[in-house]
Short mmCIF file of C-alpha atoms in Angstrom, two decimals:
data_model
loop_
_atom_site.label_atom_id
_atom_site.label_comp_id
_atom_site.label_asym_id
_atom_site.label_seq_id
_atom_site.Cartn_x
_atom_site.Cartn_y
_atom_site.Cartn_z
CA MET A 986 55.30 139.85 207.00
CA ALA A 987 53.88 142.89 205.23
CA LEU A 988 54.72 146.37 206.47
CA THR A 989 51.76 148.12 207.99
CA LYS A 990 50.94 151.74 207.37
CA ASN A 991 49.46 153.59 210.32
CA THR A 992 47.86 156.85 209.27
CA ILE A 993 48.81 159.74 211.56
CA LEU A 994 47.10 162.52 209.62
CA SER A 995 44.54 162.29 206.83
CA HIS A 996 44.24 164.73 203.93
CA LYS A 997 41.51 166.68 205.71
CA GLU A 998 43.50 166.80 208.96
CA ILE A 999 46.64 168.03 207.15
CA GLU A 1000 44.66 170.79 205.45
CA HIS A 1001 43.26 171.79 208.85
CA LYS A 1002 46.76 171.83 210.39
CA ILE A 1003 48.04 174.01 207.53
CA LYS A 1004 45.26 176.57 208.12
CA ARG A 1005 45.77 176.54 211.89
CA ILE A 1006 49.53 177.03 211.59
CA ALA A 1007 48.98 179.87 209.09
CA TYR A 1008 46.73 181.60 211.63
CA GLN A 1009 49.29 181.07 214.42
CA ILE A 1010 52.06 182.52 212.24
CA TYR A 1011 49.84 185.50 211.41
CA GLU A 1012 49.04 186.08 215.09
CA SER A 1013 52.71 186.08 216.05
CA ASN A 1014 53.59 188.45 213.16
CA VAL A 1015 50.50 190.66 213.11
CA ASP A 1016 52.55 193.88 213.24
CA GLU A 1017 54.89 192.84 210.41
CA THR A 1018 54.55 194.13 206.85
CA GLU A 1019 56.81 191.44 205.40
CA LEU A 1020 57.53 187.85 206.42
CA ILE A 1021 59.95 185.25 205.08
CA ILE A 1022 58.45 181.75 204.81
CA ALA A 1023 61.51 179.48 204.48
CA GLY A 1024 60.81 175.85 203.61
CA ILE A 1025 63.43 173.13 203.84
CA GLU A 1026 63.66 171.39 200.48
CA SER A 1027 61.49 169.04 199.49
CA ASN A 1028 58.55 168.28 201.80
CA GLY A 1029 59.31 171.22 204.08
CA TYR A 1030 59.20 173.50 201.04
CA LEU A 1031 55.87 172.01 199.88
CA PHE A 1032 54.49 172.51 203.41
CA ALA A 1033 55.81 176.10 203.42
CA LYS A 1034 54.11 176.84 200.07
CA LYS A 1035 50.78 175.60 201.42
CA ILE A 1036 51.17 177.69 204.59
CA LYS A 1037 52.11 180.76 202.51
CA ASN A 1038 49.00 180.30 200.32
CA ASN A 1039 46.81 180.21 203.44
CA LEU A 1040 48.63 183.15 205.02
CA ASP A 1041 48.11 185.22 201.86
CA LYS A 1042 44.36 184.55 202.08
CA ILE A 1043 43.99 185.63 205.72
CA SER A 1044 46.45 188.52 206.08
CA SER A 1045 47.85 191.58 204.35
CA ILE A 1046 51.43 190.65 205.30
CA LYS A 1047 53.66 190.36 202.24
CA SER A 1048 54.99 186.81 202.53
CA ILE A 1049 58.10 185.82 200.61
CA LEU A 1050 58.71 182.14 199.95
CA CYS A 1051 62.29 180.93 200.32
CA LYS A 1052 63.60 177.46 199.46
CA VAL A 1053 66.25 176.22 201.89
CA THR A 1054 68.54 173.45 200.66
CA ILE A 1055 70.29 171.40 203.34
CA ASP A 1056 72.26 168.21 202.79
CA LYS A 1057 70.39 165.99 205.26
CA GLU A 1058 73.10 163.33 205.12
CA GLU A 1059 75.86 165.89 205.78
CA PRO A 1060 74.16 168.94 207.35
CA THR A 1061 77.48 170.71 208.01
CA ASN A 1062 77.77 171.31 204.23
CA PRO A 1063 76.83 174.86 203.20
CA VAL A 1064 73.11 175.68 203.37
CA LEU A 1065 71.67 177.35 200.27
CA THR A 1066 68.66 179.66 200.07
CA SER A 1067 66.68 180.84 197.05
CA ILE A 1068 66.83 184.45 198.28
CA LYS A 1069 69.86 186.59 199.15
CA LYS A 1070 70.89 187.40 202.72
CA GLU A 1071 69.99 191.05 202.14
CA ASP A 1072 66.41 189.94 201.43
CA TYR A 1073 65.96 188.46 204.92
CA THR A 1074 68.21 190.75 206.98
CA ASN A 1075 66.20 192.45 209.77
CA LYS A 1076 63.07 190.50 208.79
CA SER A 1077 60.90 187.98 210.58
CA ILE A 1078 61.44 184.41 209.41
CA VAL A 1079 59.54 181.17 209.86
CA LEU A 1080 61.63 178.10 209.03
CA ILE A 1081 59.40 175.17 208.03
CA ASP A 1082 59.96 171.43 207.68
CA ASP A 1083 57.60 168.48 207.49
CA VAL A 1084 58.98 166.35 210.35
CA LEU A 1085 61.09 167.31 213.37
CA ASN A 1086 62.95 164.16 214.30
CA SER A 1087 66.42 164.60 215.82
CA GLY A 1088 66.48 168.34 215.15
CA SER A 1089 69.69 168.29 213.10
CA THR A 1090 68.12 169.59 209.86
CA LEU A 1091 66.27 172.36 211.67
CA ILE A 1092 69.25 173.41 213.80
CA TYR A 1093 71.57 173.72 210.79
CA GLY A 1094 68.85 175.67 208.97
CA ILE A 1095 68.53 178.00 211.96
CA LYS A 1096 72.32 178.40 212.15
CA HIS A 1097 72.40 179.56 208.52
CA PHE A 1098 69.87 182.35 209.12
CA LEU A 1099 71.64 183.56 212.27
CA ASP A 1100 74.50 184.95 210.17
CA VAL A 1101 72.49 188.17 209.80
CA PRO A 1102 70.42 190.23 212.25
CA LEU A 1103 66.76 189.17 212.34
CA LYS A 1104 63.62 190.70 213.85
CA GLN A 1105 62.14 187.37 214.87
CA PHE A 1106 62.77 183.70 214.14
CA LYS A 1107 60.21 180.92 214.53
CA THR A 1108 59.97 177.31 213.39
CA ALA A 1109 57.04 175.22 212.18
CA VAL A 1110 56.65 171.49 211.49
CA LEU A 1111 53.76 169.25 210.56
CA VAL A 1112 54.93 166.34 212.77
CA ASN A 1113 57.08 166.73 215.89
CA ARG A 1114 58.52 163.31 216.83
CA ASN A 1115 60.07 164.24 220.18
CA HIS A 1116 63.43 162.51 219.49
CA LYS A 1117 65.65 165.54 219.77
CA LYS A 1118 69.39 165.37 220.11
CA TYR A 1119 69.65 169.14 219.56
CA PRO A 1120 68.02 171.87 221.67
CA VAL A 1121 65.55 172.95 219.01
CA LYS A 1122 61.79 173.18 219.25
CA ALA A 1123 58.96 173.82 216.88
CA ASP A 1124 57.07 177.00 217.70
CA PHE A 1125 54.16 175.85 215.55
CA LYS A 1126 53.38 172.17 215.07
CA GLY A 1127 50.59 170.17 213.53
CA ILE A 1128 50.94 167.16 215.83
CA SER A 1129 53.37 165.90 218.48
CA LEU A 1130 54.00 162.21 218.34
CA SER A 1131 56.00 159.95 220.62
CA THR A 1132 57.37 157.15 218.50
CA SER A 1133 60.09 154.55 218.80
CA LEU A 1134 63.42 155.22 217.10
CA PHE A 1135 62.70 152.31 214.75
CA GLU A 1136 59.51 153.81 213.38
CA HIS A 1137 59.58 156.18 210.43
CA VAL A 1138 57.19 159.04 209.65
CA HIS A 1139 56.34 159.50 205.97
CA VAL A 1140 54.62 162.65 204.76
CA ASN A 1141 53.09 162.98 201.31
CA LEU A 1142 52.37 166.58 200.30
CA SER A 1143 53.23 166.29 196.61
CA LYS A 1144 49.97 164.73 195.43
CA GLN A 1145 46.48 164.44 196.79
CA PRO A 1146 45.31 162.96 198.99
CA TYR A 1147 47.94 164.29 201.40
CA GLU A 1148 48.80 161.96 204.23
CA ALA A 1149 51.21 161.37 207.07
CA TYR A 1150 51.79 157.83 208.22
CA LEU A 1151 54.04 155.76 210.42
CA ASP A 1152 55.73 152.50 209.56
#
């Protein structure tokens, strides 16, 4: 039996979600002069770059892109960031990933940033799967999706056409 691919979000829908999330981030940070856009490596970082590009078009906030590296198999390993702690101390941060599944990747990413004082901390995801085992939520989300634990969400943001699908 062949695996079926059920499209969740098309290229056009993903681009729309990126723009909408960029506007929501701008609205919640309208009084900020600087904002850290932290993307969890690989797809989360690609999603963060696209949000940053849209944010730069619609606002005068200086947005700084940060790559966050988390070992998804062993999230208790040290989290690495492409910018120094001093660069995000007392700043507003948005931590971004492509899919919020159990919440473990996001919660360990959040934990890393809480080592320093912050002005504000928000999270954004393209797909929220509602299978949380940690008390973490996405402040900004493209789509919420109730799926079975056996289904897997795939997101392609590396080449066009972008897509999100379930199998």
